[in-house]
Short mmCIF file of C-alpha atoms in Angstrom, two decimals:
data_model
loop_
_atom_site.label_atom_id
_atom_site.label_comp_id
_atom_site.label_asym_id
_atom_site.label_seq_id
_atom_site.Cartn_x
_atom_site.Cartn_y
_atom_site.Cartn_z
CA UNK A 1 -19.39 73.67 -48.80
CA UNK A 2 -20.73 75.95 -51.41
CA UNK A 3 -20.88 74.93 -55.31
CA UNK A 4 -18.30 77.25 -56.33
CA UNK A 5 -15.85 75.69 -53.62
CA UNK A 6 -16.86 72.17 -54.47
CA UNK A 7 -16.19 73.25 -58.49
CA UNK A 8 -13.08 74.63 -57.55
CA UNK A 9 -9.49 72.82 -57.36
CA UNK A 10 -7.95 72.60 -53.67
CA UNK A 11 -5.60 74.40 -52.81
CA UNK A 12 -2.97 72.97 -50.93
CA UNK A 13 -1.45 76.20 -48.50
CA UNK A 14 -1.41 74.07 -45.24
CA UNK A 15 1.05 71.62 -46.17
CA UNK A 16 3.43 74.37 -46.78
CA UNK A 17 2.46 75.97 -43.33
CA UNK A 18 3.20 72.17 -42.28
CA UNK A 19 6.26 72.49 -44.05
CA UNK A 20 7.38 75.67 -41.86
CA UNK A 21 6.26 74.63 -38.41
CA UNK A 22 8.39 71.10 -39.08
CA UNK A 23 11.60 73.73 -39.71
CA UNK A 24 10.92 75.36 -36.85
CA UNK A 25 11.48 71.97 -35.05
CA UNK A 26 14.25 70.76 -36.77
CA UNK A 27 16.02 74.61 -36.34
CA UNK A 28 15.19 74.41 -32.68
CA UNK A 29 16.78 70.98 -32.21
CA UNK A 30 19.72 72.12 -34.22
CA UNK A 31 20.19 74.70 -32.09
CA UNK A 32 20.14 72.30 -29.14
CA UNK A 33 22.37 70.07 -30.96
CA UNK A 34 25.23 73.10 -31.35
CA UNK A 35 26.22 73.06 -27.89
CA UNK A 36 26.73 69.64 -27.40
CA UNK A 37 29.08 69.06 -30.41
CA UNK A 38 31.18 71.14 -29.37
CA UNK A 39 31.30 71.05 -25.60
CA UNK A 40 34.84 69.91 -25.80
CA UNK A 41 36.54 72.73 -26.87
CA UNK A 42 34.23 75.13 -25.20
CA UNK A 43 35.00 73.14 -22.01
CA UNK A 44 38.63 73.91 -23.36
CA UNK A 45 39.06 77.35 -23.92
CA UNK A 46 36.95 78.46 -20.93
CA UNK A 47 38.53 75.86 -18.41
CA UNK A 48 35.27 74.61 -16.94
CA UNK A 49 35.13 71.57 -15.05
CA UNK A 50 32.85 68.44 -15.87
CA UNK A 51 30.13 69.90 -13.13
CA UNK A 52 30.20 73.21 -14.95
CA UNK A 53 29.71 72.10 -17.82
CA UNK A 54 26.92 69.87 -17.04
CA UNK A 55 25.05 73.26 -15.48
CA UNK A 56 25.21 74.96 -19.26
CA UNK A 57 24.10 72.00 -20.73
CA UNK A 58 21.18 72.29 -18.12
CA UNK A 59 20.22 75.35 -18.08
CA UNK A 60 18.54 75.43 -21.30
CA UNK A 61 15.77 72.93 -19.93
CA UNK A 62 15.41 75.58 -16.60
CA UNK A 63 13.52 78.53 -18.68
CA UNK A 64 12.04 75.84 -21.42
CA UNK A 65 9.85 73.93 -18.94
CA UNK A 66 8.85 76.43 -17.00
CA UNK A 67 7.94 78.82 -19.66
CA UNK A 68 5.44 76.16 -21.77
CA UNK A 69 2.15 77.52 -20.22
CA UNK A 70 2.54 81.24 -20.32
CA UNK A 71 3.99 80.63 -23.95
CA UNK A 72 0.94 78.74 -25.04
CA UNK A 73 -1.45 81.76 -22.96
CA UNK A 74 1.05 84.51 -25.34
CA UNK A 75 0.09 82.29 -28.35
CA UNK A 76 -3.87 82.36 -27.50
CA UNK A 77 -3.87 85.28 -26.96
CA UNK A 78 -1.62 87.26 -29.38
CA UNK A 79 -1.72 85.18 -32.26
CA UNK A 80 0.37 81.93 -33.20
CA UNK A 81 2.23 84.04 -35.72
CA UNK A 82 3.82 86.65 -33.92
CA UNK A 83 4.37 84.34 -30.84
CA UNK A 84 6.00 81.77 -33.32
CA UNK A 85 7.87 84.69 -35.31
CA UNK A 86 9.19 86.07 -31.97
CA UNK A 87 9.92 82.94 -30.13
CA UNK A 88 12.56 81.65 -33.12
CA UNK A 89 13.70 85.24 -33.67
CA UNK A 90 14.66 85.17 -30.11
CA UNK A 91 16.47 81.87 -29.35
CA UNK A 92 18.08 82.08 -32.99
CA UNK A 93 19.60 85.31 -31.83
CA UNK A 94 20.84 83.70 -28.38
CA UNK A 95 22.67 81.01 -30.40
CA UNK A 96 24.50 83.38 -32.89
CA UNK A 97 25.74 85.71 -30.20
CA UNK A 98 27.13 82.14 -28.08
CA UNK A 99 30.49 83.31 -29.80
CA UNK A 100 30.66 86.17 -27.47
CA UNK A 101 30.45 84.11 -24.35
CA UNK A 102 33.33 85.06 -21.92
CA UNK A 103 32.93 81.85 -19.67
CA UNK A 104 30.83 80.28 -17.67
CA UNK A 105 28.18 82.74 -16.27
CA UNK A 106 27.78 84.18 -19.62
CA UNK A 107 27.41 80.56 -21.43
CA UNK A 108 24.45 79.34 -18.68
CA UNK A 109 22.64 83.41 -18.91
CA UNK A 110 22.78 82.35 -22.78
CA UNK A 111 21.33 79.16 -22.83
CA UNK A 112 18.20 80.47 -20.41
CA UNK A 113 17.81 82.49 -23.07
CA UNK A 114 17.49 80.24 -25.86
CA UNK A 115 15.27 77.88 -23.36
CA UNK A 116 13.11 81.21 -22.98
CA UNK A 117 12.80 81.11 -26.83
CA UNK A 118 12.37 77.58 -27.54
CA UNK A 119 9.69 77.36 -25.24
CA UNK A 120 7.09 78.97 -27.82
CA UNK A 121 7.60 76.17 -30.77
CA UNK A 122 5.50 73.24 -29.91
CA UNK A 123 2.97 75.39 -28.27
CA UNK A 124 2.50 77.55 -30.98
CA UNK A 125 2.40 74.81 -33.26
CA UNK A 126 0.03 73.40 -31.39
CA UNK A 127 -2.31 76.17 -31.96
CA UNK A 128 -1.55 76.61 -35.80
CA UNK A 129 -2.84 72.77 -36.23
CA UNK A 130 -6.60 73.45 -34.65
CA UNK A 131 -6.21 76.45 -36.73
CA UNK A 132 -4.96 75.37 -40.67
CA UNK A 133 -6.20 71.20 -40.33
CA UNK A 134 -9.75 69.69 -40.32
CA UNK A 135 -9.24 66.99 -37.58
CA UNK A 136 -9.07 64.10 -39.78
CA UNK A 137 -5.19 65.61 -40.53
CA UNK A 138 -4.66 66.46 -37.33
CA UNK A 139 -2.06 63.25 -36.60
CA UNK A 140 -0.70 63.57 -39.80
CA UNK A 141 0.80 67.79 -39.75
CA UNK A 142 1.62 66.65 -35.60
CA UNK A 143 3.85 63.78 -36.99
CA UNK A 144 5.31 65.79 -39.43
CA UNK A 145 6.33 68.71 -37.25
CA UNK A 146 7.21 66.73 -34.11
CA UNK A 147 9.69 64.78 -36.93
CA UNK A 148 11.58 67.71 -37.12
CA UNK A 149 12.81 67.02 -34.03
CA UNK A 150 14.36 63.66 -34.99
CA UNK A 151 16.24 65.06 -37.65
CA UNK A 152 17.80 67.67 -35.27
CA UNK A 153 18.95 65.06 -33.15
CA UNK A 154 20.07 62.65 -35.37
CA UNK A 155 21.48 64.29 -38.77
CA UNK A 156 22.35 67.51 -37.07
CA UNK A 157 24.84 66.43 -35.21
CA UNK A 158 27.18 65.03 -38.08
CA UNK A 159 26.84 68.06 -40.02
CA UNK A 160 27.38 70.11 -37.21
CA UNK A 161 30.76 68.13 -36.17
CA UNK A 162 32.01 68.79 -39.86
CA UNK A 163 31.54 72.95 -39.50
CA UNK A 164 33.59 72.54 -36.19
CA UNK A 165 36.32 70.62 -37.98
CA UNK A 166 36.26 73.52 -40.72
CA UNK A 167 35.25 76.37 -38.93
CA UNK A 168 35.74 77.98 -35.01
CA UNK A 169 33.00 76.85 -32.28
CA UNK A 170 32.04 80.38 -32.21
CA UNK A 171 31.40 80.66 -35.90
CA UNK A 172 29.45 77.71 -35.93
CA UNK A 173 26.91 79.33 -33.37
CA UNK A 174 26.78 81.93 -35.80
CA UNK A 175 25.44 79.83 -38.88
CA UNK A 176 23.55 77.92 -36.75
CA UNK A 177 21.56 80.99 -35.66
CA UNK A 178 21.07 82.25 -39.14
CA UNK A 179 19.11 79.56 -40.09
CA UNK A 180 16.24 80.71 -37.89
CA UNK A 181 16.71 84.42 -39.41
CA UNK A 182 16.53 83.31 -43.10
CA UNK A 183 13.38 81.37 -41.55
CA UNK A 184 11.37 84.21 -39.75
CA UNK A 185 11.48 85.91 -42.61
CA UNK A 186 9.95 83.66 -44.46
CA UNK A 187 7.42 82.95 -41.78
CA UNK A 188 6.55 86.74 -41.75
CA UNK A 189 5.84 87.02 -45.46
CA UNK A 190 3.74 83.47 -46.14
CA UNK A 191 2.05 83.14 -42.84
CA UNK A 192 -1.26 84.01 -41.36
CA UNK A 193 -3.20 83.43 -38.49
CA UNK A 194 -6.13 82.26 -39.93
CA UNK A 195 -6.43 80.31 -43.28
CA UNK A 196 -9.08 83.00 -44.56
CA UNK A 197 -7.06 85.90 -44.38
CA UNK A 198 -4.25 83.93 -46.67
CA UNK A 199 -4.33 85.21 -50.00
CA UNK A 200 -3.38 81.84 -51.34
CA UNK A 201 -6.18 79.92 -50.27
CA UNK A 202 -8.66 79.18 -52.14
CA UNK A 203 -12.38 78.60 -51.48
CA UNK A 204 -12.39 75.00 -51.65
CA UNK A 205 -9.14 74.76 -49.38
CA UNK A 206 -10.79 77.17 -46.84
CA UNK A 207 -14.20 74.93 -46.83
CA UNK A 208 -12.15 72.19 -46.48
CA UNK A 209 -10.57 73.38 -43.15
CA UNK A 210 -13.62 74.82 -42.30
CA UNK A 211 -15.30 71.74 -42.24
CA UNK A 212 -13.03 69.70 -40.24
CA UNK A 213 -12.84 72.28 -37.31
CA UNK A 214 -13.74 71.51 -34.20
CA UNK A 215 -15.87 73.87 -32.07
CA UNK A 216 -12.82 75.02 -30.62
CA UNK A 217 -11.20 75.97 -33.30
CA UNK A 218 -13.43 79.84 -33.87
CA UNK A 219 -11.81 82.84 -34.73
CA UNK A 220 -13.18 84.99 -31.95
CA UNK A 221 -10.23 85.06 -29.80
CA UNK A 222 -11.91 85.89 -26.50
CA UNK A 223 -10.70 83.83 -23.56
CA UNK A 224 -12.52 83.46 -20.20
CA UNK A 225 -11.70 80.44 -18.54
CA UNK A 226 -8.40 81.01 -16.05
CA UNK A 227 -5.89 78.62 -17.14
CA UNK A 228 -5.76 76.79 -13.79
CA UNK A 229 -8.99 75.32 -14.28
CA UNK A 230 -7.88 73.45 -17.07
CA UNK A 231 -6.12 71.06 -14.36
CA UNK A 232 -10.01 70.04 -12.90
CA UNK A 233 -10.36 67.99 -16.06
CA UNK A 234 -8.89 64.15 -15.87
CA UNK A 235 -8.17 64.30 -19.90
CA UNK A 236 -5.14 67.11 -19.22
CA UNK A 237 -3.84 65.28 -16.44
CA UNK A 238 -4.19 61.89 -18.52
CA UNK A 239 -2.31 63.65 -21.29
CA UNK A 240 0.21 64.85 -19.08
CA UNK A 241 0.82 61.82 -17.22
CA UNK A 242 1.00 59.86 -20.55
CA UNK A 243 3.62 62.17 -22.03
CA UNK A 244 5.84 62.83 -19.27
CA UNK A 245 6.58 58.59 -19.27
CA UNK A 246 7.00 58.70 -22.67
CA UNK A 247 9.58 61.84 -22.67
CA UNK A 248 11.06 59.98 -19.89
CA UNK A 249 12.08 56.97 -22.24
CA UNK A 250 13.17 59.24 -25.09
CA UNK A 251 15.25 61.34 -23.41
CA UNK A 252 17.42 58.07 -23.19
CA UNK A 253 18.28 57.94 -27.13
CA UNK A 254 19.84 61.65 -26.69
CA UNK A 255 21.54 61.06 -23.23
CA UNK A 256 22.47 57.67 -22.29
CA UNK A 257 22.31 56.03 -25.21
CA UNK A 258 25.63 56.32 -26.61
CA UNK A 259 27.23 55.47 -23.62
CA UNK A 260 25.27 52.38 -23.37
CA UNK A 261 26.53 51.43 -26.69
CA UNK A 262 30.04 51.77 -25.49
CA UNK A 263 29.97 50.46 -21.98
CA UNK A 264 27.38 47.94 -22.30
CA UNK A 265 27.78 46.68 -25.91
CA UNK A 266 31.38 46.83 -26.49
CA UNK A 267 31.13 49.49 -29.89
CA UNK A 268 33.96 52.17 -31.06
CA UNK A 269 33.37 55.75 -31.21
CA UNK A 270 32.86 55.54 -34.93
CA UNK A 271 30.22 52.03 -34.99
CA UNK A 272 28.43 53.69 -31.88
CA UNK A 273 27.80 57.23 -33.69
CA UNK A 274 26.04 55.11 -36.34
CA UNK A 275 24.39 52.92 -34.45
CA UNK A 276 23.30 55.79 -32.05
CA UNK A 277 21.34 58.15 -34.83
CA UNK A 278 19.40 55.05 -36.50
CA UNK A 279 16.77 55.03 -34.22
CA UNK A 280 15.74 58.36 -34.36
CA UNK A 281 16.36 58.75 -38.36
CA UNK A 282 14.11 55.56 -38.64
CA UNK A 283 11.38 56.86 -35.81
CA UNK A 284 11.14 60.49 -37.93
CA UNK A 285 9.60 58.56 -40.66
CA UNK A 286 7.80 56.54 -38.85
CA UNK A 287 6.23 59.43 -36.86
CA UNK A 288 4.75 60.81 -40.31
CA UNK A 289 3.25 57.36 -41.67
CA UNK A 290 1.59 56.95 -38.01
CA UNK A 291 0.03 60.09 -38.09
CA UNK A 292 -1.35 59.73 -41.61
CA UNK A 293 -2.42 55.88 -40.92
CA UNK A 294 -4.48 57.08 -38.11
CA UNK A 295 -5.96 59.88 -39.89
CA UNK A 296 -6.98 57.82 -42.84
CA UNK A 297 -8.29 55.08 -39.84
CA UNK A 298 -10.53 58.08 -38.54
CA UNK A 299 -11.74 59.80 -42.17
CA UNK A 300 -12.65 56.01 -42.88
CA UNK A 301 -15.35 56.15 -40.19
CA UNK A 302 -14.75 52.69 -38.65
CA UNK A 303 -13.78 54.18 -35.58
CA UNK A 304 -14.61 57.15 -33.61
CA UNK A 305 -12.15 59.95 -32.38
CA UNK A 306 -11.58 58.31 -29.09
CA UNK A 307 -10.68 55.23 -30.37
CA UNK A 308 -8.67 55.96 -32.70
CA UNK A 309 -6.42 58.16 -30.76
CA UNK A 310 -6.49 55.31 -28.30
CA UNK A 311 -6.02 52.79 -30.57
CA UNK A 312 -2.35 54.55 -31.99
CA UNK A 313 -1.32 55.41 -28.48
CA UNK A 314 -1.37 51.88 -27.26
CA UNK A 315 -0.04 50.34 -29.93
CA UNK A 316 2.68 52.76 -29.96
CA UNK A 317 3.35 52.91 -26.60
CA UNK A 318 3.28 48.46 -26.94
CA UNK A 319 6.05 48.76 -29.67
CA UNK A 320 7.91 50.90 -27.05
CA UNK A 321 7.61 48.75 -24.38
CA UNK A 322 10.08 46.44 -26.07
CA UNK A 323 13.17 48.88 -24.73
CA UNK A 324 13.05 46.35 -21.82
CA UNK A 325 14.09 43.77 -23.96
CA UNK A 326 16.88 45.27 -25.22
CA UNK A 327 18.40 45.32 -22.13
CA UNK A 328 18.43 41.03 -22.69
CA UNK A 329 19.10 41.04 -26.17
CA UNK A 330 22.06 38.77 -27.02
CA UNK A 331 24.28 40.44 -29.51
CA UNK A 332 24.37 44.13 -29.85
CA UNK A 333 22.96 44.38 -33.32
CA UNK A 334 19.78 42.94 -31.44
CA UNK A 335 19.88 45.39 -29.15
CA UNK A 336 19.91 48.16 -31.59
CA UNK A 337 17.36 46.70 -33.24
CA UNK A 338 14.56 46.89 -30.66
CA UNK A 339 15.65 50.21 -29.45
CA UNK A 340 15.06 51.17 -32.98
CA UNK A 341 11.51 49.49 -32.45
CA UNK A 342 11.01 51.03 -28.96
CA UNK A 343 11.73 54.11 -30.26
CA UNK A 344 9.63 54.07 -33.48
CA UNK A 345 6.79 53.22 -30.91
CA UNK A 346 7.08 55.99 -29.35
CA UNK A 347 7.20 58.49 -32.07
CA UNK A 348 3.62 56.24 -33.27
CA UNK A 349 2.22 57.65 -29.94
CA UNK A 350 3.68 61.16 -30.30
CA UNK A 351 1.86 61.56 -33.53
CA UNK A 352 -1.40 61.47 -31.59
CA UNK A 353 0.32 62.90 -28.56
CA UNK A 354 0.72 66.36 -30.31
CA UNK A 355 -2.77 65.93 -32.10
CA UNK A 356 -4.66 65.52 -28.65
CA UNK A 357 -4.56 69.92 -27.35
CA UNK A 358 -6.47 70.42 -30.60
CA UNK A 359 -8.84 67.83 -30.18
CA UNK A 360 -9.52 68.62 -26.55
CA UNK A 361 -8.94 72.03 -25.60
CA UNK A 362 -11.79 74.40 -25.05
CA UNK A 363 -12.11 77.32 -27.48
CA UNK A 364 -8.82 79.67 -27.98
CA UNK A 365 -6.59 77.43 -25.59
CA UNK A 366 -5.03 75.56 -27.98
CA UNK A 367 -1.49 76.55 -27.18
CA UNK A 368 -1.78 76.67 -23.76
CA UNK A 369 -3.02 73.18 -23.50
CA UNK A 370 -0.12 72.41 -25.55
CA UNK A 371 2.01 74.14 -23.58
CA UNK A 372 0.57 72.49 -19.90
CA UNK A 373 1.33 68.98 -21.61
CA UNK A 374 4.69 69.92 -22.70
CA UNK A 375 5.94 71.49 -19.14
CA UNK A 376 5.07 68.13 -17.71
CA UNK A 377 6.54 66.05 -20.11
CA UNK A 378 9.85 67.85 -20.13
CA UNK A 379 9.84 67.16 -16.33
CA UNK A 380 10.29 63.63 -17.62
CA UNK A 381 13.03 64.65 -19.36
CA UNK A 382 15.06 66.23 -16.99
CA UNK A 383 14.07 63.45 -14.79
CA UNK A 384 15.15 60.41 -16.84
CA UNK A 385 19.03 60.67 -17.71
CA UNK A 386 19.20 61.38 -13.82
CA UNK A 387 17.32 58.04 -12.45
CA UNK A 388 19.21 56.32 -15.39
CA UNK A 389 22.32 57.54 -14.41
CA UNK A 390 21.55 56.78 -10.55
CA UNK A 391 20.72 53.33 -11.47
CA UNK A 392 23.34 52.30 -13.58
CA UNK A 393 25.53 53.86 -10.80
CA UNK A 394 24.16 51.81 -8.06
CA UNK A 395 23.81 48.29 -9.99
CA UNK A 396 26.79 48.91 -12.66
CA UNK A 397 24.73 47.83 -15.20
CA UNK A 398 21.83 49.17 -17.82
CA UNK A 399 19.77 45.84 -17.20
CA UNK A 400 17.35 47.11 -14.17
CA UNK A 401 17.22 50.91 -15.88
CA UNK A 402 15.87 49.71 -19.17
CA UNK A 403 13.79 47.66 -17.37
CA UNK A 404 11.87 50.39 -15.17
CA UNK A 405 11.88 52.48 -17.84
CA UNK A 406 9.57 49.64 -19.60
CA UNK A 407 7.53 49.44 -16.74
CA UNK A 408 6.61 53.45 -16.82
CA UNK A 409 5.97 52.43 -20.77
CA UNK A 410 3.31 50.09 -19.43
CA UNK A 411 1.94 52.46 -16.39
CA UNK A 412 1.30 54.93 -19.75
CA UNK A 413 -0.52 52.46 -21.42
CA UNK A 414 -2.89 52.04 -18.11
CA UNK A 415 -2.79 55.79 -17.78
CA UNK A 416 -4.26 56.31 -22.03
CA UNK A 417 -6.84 53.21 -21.44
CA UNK A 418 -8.64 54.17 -18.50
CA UNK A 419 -7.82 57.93 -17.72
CA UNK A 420 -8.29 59.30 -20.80
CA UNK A 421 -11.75 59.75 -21.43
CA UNK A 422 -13.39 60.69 -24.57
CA UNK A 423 -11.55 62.84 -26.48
CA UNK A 424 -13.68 65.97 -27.62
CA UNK A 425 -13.77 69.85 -26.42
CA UNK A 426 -13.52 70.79 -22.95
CA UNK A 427 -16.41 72.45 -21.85
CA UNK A 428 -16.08 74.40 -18.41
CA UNK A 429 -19.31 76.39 -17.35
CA UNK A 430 -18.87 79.83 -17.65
CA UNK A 431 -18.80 82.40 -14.78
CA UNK A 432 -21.75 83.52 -13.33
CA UNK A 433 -21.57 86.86 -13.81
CA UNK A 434 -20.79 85.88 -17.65
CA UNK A 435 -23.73 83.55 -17.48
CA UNK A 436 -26.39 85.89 -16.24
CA UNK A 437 -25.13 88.56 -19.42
CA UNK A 438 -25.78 85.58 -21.47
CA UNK A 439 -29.03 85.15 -20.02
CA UNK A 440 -29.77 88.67 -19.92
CA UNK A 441 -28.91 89.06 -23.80
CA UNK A 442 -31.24 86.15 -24.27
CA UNK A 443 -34.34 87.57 -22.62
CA UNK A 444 -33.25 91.34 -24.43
CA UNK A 445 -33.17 89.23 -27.75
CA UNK A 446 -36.54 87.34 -27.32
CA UNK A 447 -37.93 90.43 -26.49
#
């Protein structure tokens, strides 16, 4: 860091960028949220039975999974704004026009389409952290844009209901979709690729960054390692593994979870709609604290890289082992109270879930790292509420399916410990033809 830059005051640009990627999140899950709400009266006024309507509600996750990786390789590739700007232009736009739908083919081709748009957020994100944070703030900006996500789920929802009791379904999907408008607009005017071509930052915020970057993290944008030889390396498939367990178990809280409530714990509509949205309103703030705890743990120098992401993940993942106990708990207010705990756990290890493509991927693959893990994961997803549901079916009860989904808590645990190596850069050796230019340009240069 130069004098000038150390004389200087800090800017502070990336917590605004921070700021924007965590609405991008919370849009994205609001526009999730949208068709749920109101599901009855779409189910309604188009006729469709209980199966159909289950397909729409699908479909979304049918183009999201599948399109993490090339999203992230898009992202690399062209640039984590234009990706970003595009991706939320595009599923916005698929949620306004859901008040055109004519029925049920046109509802599923709709929701593809926001799945093929919501499939560049995290991914994109992703990238923008390696970019815009030194690594000791890597957990902290992932817990603060993967919180975004809690408050779609859980506050969304309300506010949503309330425009359907005051407005049509169909205009609803129309407000609902501006939001992402009003925010790719913004996003086009105050963002940039790299922090050095923002004319906001300052010197000292730029040496800041600078200083905190990983190898990985160069502007030269040059890619030559094929993205299948990313899954040769036992850190992707540890981080893969890892999150597909844990998206297993949270998928729960936006699925099953009020139906537990009812069934199982004998609460009204109104009691269960509370109950239901305090575990992820408490996890989104505990997602944020986690990720700045183990950021300040890292900056302290006490413990390396490794062991601090470690150290956050199992903890985490301990806290949300205790989902298994619910299932005993005596009263329901108990139960609620360690699914709030199992579910604050989890977010603890998502903070350093969404930190780990920056810290490990090899130079410009960033997103698509991001977007590898995240395919996997949301395998989980679709996954879970259908082995729940099989499980509950078969024993009549949510004892044994809180229970195994414990036991993948702990397999995660095994999987972070001793899978998960140390966590630093990929490094793949390049082609040979690549290698003998480099050695060629070496001799040329000595010469």
């Amino acid at each position: 860091m130069t004098l000038a830059a150390q004389a200087q005051t800090r800017t502070r640009v990336r917590w605004i960028v921070a700021g924007m990627m965590w609405a991008a999140i919370a849009i994205n899950y609001v526009d999730r949220t949208v068709l749920s709400a109101a599901a009855p009266r779409i189910q309604s006024d188009f006729h469709l039975s209980a199966v159909q309507m289950g397909v729409v509600m699908s479909a979304f996750f049918w183009s999201y999974a599948l399109l993490q990786l090339p999203a992230g390789i898009l992202a690399d590739r062209f640039g984590q704004k234009k990706v970003l700007g595009l991706a939320v232009l595009w599923w916005s736009l698929a949620t306004a026009v859901t008040g055109f739908a004519t029925g049920f083919k046109s509802l599923v081709a709709l929701r593809v389409m926001l799945g093929i748009g919501e499939a560049g957020a995290y991914p994109s994100n992703a990238g923008i952290a390696s970019r815009w944070f030194p690594r000791n703030e890597r957990a902290t900006v992932a817990g603060i844009f993967d919180s975004g996500s809690k408050l779609g789920g859980a506050v969304a929802l309300p506010l949503i209901a309330v425009m359907l009791a005051v407005f049509d379904w169909k205009v609803t999907f129309a407000i609902t979709g501006a939001l992402g408008i009003v925010w790719c607009l913004v996003w086009q005017f105050m963002f940039r690729d790299s922090p050095s071509e923002h004319p906001r930052v300052n010197a000292a915020e730029l040496a800041h960054i600078r200083d905190g970057l990983a190898p990985n993290a160069a502007e030269d944008k040059r890619n030559t390692v094929p993205w299948r030889k990313l899954f040769a390396h036992r850190n992707i498939w540890a981080m893969c593994i890892g999150f597909f367990m844990i998206n297993y178990n949270s998928y729960f809280f936006i699925t099953w979870l009020p139906t537990y409530l009812v069934k199982e714990r004998g609460m009204g509509l109104m009691e269960m709609g509370v109950m239901a949205s305090l575990p992820l309103l408490i996890s989104m703030f505990t997602e944020v604290l986690a990720g700045w705890a183990s950021d300040r743990v890292y900056s302290s120098g006490r413990l390396s890289l490794t062991a601090t992401r470690k150290l956050f993940l199992i903890v985490g993942l301990t806290m949300a082992s205790s989902i298994g106990l619910a299932a005993f708990a005596q009263s329901a207010v108990m139960a609620v109270v360690l699914l709030c705990f199992a579910k604050s756990g989890m977010t603890v290890a998502a903070s350093q879930v969404w930190a780990l493509p920056a810290d490990v991927a090899p130079k410009n693959m960033v997103s698509m790292v991001a977007g590898v893990q995240n395919s996997v994961s949301n395998m989980g997803g679709v996954v879970g509420p259908i082995v729940t549901g099989a499980i509950v079916g078969a024993t009549g009860s949510f004892v044994a399916a809180l229970v195994f989904s414990s036991a993948l808590i702990v397999l995660a645990i095994i999987n972070y410990l001793f899978l998960l190596g140390k966590v630093e850069p990929i490094e793949f050796e390049p082609p040979p033809m690549e290698l003998e230019n480099h050695e060629r340009n070496n001799a040329n240069a000595r010469a």
